[in-house]
PDB file of C-alpha atoms in Angstrom:
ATOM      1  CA  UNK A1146     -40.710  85.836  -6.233  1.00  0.00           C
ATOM      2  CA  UNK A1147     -42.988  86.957  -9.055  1.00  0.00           C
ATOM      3  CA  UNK A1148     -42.558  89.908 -11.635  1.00  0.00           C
ATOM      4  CA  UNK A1149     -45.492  91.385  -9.981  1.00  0.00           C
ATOM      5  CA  UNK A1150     -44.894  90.467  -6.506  1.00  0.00           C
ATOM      6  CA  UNK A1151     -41.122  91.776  -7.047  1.00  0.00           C
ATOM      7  CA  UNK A1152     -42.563  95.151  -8.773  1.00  0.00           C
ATOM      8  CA  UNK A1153     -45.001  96.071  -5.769  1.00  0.00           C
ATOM      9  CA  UNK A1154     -41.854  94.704  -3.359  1.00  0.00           C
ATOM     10  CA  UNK A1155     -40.161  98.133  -4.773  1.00  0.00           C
ATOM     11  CA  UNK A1156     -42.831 100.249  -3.871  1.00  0.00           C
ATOM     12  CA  UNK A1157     -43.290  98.740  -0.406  1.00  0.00           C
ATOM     13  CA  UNK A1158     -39.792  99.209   0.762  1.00  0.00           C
ATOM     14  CA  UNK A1159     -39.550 103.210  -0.108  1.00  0.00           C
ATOM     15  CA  UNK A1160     -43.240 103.294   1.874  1.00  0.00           C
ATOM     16  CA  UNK A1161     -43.461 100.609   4.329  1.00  0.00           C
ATOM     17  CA  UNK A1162     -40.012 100.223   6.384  1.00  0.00           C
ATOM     18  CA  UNK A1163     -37.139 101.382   4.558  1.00  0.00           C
ATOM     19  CA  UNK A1164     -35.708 102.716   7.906  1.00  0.00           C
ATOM     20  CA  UNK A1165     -36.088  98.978   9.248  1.00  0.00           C
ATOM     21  CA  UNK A1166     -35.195  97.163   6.129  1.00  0.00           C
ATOM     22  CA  UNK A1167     -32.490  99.130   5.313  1.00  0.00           C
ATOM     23  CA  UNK A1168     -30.596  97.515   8.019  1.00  0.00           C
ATOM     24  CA  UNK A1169     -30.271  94.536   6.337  1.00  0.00           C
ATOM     25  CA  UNK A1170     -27.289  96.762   3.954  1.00  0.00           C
ATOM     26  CA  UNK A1171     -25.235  96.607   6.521  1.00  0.00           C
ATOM     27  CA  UNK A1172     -25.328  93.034   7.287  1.00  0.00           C
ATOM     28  CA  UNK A1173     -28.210  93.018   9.971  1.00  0.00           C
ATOM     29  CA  UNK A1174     -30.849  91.156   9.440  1.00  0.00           C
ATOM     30  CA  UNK A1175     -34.450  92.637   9.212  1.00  0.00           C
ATOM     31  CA  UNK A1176     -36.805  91.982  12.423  1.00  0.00           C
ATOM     32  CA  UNK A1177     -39.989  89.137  11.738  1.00  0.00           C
ATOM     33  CA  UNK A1178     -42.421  92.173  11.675  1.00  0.00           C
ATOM     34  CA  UNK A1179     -40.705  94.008   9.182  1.00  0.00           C
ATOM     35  CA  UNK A1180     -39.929  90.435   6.954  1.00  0.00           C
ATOM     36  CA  UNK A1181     -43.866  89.321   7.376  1.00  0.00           C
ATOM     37  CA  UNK A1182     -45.574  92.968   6.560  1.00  0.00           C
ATOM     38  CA  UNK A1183     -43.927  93.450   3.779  1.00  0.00           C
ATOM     39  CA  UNK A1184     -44.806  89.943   2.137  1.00  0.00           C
ATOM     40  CA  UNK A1185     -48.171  90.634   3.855  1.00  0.00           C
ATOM     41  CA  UNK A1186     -48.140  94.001   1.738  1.00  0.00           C
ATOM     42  CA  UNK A1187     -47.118  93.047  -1.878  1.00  0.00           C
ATOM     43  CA  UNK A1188     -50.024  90.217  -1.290  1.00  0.00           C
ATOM     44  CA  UNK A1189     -52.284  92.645  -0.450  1.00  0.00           C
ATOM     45  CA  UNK A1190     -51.534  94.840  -3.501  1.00  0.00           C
ATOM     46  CA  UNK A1191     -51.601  92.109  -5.712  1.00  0.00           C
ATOM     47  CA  UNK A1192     -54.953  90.440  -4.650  1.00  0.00           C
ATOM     48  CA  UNK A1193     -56.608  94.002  -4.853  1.00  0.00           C
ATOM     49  CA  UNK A1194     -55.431  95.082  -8.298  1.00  0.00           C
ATOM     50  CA  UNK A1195     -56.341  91.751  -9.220  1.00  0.00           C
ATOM     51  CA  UNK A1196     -60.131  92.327  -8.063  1.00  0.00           C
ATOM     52  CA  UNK A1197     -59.705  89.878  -5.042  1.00  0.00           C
ATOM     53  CA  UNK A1198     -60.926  91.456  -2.133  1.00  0.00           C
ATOM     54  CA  UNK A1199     -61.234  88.714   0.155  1.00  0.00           C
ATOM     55  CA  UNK A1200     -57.951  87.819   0.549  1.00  0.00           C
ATOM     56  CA  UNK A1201     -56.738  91.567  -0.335  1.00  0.00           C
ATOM     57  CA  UNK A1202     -58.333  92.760   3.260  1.00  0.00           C
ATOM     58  CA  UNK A1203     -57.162  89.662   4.634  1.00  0.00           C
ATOM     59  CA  UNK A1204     -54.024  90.497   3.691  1.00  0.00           C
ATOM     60  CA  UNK A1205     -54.215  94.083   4.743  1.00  0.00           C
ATOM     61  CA  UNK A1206     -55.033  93.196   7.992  1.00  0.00           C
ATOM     62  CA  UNK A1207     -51.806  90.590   8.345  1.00  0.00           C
ATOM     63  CA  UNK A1208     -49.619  93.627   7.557  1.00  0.00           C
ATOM     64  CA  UNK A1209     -51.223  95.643  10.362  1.00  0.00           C
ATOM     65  CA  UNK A1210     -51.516  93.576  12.961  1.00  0.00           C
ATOM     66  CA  UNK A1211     -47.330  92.780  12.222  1.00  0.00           C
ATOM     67  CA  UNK A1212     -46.903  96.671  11.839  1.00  0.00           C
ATOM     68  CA  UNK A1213     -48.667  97.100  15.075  1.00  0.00           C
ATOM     69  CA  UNK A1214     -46.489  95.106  17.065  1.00  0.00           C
ATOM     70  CA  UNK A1215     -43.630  97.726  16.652  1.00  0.00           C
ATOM     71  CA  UNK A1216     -46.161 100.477  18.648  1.00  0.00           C
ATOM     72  CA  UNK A1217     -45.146 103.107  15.983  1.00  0.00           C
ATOM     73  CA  UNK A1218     -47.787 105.127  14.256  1.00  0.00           C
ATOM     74  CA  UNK A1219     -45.637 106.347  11.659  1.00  0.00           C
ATOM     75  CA  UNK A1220     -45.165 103.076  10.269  1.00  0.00           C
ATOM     76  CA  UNK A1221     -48.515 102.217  10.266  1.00  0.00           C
ATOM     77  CA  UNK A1222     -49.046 105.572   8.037  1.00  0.00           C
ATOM     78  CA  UNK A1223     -46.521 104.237   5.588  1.00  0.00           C
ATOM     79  CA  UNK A1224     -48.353 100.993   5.448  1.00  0.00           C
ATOM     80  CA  UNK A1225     -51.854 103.071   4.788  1.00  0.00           C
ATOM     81  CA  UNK A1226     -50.395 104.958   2.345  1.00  0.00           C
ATOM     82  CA  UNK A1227     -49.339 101.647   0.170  1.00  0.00           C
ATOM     83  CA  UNK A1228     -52.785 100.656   0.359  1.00  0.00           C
ATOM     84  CA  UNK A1229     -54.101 103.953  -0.639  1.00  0.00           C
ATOM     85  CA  UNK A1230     -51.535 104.094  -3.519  1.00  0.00           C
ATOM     86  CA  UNK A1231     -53.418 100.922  -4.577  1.00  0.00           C
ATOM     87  CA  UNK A1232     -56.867 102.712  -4.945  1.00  0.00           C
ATOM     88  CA  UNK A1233     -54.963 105.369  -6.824  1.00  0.00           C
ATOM     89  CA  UNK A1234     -53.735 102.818  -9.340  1.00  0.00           C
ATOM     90  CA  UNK A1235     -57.354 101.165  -9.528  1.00  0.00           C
ATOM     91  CA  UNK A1236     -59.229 104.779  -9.965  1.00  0.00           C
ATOM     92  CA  UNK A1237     -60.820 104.051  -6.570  1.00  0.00           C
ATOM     93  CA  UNK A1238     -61.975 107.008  -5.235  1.00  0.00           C
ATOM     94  CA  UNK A1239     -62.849 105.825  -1.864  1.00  0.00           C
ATOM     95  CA  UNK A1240     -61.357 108.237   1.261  1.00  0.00           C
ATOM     96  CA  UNK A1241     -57.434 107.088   2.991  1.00  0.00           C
ATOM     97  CA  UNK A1242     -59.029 106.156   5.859  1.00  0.00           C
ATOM     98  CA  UNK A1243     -56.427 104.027   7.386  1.00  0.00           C
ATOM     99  CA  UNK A1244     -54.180 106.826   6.812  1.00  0.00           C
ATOM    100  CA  UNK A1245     -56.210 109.644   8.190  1.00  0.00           C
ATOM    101  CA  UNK A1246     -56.162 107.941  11.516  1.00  0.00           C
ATOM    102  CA  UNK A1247     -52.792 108.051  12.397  1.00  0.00           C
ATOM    103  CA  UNK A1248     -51.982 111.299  10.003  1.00  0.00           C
ATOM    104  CA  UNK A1249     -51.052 113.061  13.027  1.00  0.00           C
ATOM    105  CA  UNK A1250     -47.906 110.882  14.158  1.00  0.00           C
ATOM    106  CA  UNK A1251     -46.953 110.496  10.021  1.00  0.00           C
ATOM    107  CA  UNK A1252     -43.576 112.129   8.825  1.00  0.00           C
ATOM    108  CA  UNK A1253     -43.386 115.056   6.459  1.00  0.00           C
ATOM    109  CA  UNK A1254     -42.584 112.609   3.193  1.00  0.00           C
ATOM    110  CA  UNK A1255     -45.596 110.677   4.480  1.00  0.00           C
ATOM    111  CA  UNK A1256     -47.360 113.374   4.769  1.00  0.00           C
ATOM    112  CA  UNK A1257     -46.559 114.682   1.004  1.00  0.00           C
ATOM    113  CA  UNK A1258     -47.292 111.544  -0.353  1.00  0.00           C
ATOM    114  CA  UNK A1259     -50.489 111.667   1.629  1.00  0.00           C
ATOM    115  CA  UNK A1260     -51.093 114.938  -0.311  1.00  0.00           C
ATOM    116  CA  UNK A1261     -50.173 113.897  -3.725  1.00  0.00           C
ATOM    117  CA  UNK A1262     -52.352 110.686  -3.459  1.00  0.00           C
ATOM    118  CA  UNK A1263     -55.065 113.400  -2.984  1.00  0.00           C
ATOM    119  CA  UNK A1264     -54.212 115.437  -6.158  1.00  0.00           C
ATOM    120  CA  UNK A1265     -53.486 118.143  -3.910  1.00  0.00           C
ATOM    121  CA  UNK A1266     -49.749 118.272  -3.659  1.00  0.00           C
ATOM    122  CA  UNK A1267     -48.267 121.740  -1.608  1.00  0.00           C
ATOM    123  CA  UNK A1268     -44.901 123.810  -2.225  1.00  0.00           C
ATOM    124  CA  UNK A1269     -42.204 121.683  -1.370  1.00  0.00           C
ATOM    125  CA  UNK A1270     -43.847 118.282  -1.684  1.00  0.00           C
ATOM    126  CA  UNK A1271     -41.868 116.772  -4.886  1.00  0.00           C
ATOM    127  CA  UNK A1272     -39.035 116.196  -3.588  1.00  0.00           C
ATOM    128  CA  UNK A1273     -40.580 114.149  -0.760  1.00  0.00           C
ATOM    129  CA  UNK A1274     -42.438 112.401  -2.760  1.00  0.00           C
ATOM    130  CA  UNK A1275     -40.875 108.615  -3.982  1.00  0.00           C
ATOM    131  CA  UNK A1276     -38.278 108.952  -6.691  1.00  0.00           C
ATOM    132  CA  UNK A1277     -40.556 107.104  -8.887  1.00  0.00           C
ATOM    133  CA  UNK A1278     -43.265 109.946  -8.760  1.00  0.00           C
ATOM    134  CA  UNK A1279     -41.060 112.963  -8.882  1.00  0.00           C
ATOM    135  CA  UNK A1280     -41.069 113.292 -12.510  1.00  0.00           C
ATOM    136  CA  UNK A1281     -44.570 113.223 -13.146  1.00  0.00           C
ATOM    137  CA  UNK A1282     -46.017 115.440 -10.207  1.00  0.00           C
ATOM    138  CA  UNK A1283     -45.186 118.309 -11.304  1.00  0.00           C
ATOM    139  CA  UNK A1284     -46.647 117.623 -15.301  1.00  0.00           C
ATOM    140  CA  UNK A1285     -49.677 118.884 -16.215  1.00  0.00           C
ATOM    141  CA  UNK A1286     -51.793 115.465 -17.644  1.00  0.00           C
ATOM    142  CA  UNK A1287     -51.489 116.436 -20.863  1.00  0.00           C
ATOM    143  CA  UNK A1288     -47.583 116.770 -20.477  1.00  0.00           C
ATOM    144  CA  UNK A1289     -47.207 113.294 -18.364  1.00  0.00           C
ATOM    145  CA  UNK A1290     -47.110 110.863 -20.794  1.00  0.00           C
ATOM    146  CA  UNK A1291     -43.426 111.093 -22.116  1.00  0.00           C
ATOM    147  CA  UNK A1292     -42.615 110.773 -18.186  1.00  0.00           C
ATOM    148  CA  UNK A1293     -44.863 108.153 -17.752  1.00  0.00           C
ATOM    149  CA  UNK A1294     -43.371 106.065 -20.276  1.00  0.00           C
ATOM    150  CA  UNK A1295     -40.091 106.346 -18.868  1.00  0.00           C
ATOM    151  CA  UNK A1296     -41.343 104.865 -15.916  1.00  0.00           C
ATOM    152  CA  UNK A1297     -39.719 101.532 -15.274  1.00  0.00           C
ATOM    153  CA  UNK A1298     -42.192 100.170 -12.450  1.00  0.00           C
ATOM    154  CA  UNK A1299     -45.652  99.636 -13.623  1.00  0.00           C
ATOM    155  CA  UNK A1300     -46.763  99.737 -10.293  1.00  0.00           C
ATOM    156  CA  UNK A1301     -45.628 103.485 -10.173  1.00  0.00           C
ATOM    157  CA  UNK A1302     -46.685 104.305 -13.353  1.00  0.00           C
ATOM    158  CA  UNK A1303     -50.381 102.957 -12.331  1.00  0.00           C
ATOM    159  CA  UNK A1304     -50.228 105.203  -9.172  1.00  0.00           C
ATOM    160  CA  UNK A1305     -48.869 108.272 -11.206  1.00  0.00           C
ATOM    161  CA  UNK A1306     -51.501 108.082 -13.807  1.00  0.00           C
ATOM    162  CA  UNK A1307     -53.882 107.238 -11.247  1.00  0.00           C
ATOM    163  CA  UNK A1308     -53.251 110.708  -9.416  1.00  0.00           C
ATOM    164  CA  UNK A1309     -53.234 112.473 -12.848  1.00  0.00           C
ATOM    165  CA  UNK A1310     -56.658 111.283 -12.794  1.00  0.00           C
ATOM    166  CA  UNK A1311     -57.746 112.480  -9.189  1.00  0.00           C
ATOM    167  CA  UNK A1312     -56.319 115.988 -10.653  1.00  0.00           C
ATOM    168  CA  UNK A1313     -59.135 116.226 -13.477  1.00  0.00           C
ATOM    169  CA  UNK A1314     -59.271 114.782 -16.793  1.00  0.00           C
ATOM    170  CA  UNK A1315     -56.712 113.064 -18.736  1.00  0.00           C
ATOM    171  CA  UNK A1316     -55.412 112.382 -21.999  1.00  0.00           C
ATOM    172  CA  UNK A1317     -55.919 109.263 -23.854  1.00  0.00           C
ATOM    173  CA  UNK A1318     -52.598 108.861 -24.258  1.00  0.00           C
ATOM    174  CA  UNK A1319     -51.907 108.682 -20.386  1.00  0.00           C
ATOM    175  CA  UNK A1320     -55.463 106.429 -20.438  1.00  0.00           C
ATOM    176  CA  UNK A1321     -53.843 104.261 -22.890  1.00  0.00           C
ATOM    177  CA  UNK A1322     -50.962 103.823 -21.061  1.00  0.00           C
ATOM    178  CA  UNK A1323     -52.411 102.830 -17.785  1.00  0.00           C
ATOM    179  CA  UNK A1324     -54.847 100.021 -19.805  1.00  0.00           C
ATOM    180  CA  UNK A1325     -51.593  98.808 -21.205  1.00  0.00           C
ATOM    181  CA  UNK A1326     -49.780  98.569 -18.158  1.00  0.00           C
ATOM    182  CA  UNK A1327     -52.579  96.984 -15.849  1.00  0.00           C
ATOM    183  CA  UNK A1328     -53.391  94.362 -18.603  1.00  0.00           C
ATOM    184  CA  UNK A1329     -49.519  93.886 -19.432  1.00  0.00           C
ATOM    185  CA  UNK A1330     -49.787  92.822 -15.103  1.00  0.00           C
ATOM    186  CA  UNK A1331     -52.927  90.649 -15.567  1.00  0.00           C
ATOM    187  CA  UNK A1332     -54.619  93.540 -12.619  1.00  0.00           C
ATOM    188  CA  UNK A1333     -58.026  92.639 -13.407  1.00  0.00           C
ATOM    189  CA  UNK A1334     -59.526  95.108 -10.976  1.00  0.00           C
ATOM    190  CA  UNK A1335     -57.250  97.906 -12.396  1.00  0.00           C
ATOM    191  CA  UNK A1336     -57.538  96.654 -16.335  1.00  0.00           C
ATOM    192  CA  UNK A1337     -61.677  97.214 -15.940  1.00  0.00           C
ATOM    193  CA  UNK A1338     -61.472 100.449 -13.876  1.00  0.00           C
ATOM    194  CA  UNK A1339     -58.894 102.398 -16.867  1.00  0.00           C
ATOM    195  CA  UNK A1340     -60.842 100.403 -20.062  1.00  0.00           C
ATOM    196  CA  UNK A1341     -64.262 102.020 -18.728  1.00  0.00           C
ATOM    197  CA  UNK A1342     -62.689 104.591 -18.530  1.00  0.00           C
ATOM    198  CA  UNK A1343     -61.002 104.531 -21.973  1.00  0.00           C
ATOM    199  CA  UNK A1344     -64.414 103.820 -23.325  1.00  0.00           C
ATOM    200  CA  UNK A1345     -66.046 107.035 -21.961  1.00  0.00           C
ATOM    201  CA  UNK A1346     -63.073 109.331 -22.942  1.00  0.00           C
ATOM    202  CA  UNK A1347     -63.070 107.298 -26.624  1.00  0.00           C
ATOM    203  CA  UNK A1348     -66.678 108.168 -26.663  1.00  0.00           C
ATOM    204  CA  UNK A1349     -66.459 111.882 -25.988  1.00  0.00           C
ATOM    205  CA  UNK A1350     -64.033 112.153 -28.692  1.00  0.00           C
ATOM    206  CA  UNK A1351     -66.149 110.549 -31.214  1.00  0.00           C
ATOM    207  CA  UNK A1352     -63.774 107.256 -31.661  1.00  0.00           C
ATOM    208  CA  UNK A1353     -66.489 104.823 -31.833  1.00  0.00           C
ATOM    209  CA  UNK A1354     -64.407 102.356 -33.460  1.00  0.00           C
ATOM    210  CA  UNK A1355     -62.112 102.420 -29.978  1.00  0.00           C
ATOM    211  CA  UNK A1356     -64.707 102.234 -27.612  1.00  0.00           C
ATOM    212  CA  UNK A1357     -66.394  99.333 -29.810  1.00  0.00           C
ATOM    213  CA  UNK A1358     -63.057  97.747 -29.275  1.00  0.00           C
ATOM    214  CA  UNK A1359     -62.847  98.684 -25.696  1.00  0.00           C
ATOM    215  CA  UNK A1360     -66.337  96.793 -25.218  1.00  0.00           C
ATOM    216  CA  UNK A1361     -64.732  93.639 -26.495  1.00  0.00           C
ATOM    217  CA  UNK A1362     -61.923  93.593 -24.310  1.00  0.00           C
ATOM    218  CA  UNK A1363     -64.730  94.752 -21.170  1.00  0.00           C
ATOM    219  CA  UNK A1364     -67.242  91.271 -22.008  1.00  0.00           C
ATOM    220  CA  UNK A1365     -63.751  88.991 -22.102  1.00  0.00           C
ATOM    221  CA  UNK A1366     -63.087  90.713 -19.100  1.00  0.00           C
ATOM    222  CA  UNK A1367     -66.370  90.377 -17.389  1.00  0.00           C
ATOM    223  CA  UNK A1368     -67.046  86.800 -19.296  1.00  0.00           C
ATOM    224  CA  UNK A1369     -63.673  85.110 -17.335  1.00  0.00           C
ATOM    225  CA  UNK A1370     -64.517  87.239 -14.071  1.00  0.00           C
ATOM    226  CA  UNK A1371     -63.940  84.453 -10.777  1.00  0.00           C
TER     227      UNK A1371
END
């Protein structure tokens, strides 16, 4: 398996089917639904933070259709959630949709995670939340980045920073972190999203030599685009 296919496999077993997967610990082995959505998943999340949107919906819609074949909406919310954790990570500020749908029948960490995705995290939610994201969500931005560098999963770190942004404005330091981590993964869609973002910030502080810079690394970007 890949680095980043093994990185996004981490965040797909706390969200997806931990309950189901978790079986496997104890010598069982994990049902065909469980085995295919979750490959179907970390495809998904790779194809989308690498800009590939055709085969990221595709892909998306694999991991339903398997997730649907166990009848339980509060899998399915799990499964929403990982894809709206993607957004996050790319700055997309499109609406969770998928998870919205089926918020009703989701659990109360789902639900939390739902929340903190949203920037809008309630009393009690942290310790719901993934272990991964526990350290930042309580952190002011301008207090994150010490956290977020401690952060072994890029992945997590994208989402964290991500939701720092959906809070309000951030630091360049946690800016210059996320550019650093989605280029370290080769996440086209996610590298473009945090350098224009870089840029602007760069600009309002006056940094023209950074934002000059940033432009170069935006036309390489946009000059090897598929």
């Amino acid at each position: 398996m890949s680095t980043v296919l093994a990185i996004t496999a981490r965040l797909a077993a706390a969200l997806l089917a931990a309950a189901v997967l978790g079986g496997c610990a104890s010598g069982k082995k994990a049902p065909d639904w469980a085995i295919n959505e979750q490959g179907a998943a970390e495809r998904a999340t790779d194809a989308y933070l690498s800009g590939n949107q055709r085969v990221a919906e595709a892909e998306w819609r694999r991991a339903r259709d398997e997730v649907s074949r166990t009848a339980r909406p509060d899998l399915l919310a799990r499964l929403e959630l990982a894809r709206c954790a993607a957004q996050v990570a790319a700055l997309e500020a499109a609406p969770c949709t998928g998870f919205e749908a089926v918020a009703q029948d989701a659990a109360d960490a789902e639900q939390a995670y739902a929340r903190y995705l949203q920037g809008q995290l309630a009393a009690g939610d942290v310790a719901l939340l993934p272990k991964a994201q526990q350290a930042v969500a309580p952190l002011a931005p301008e207090q994150a980045a010490a956290a977020l560098a401690a952060m072994e999963d890029p992945l997590s770190r994208l989402v964290a920073a991500g939701v720092l942004a959906v809070r309000g404005p951030v630091p360049m330091a946690v800016v210059t972190q996320a550019v650093d981590t989605a280029s370290a993964q080769g996440w086209r869609r996610a590298v473009m999203a945090w350098l224009i973002n870089q840029q602007r910030l760069a600009r309002a502080l006056g940094d023209t030599a950074l934002a000059d810079q940033v432009q170069r690394r935006l036309d390489l970007l946009q000059a090897t685009q598929k």
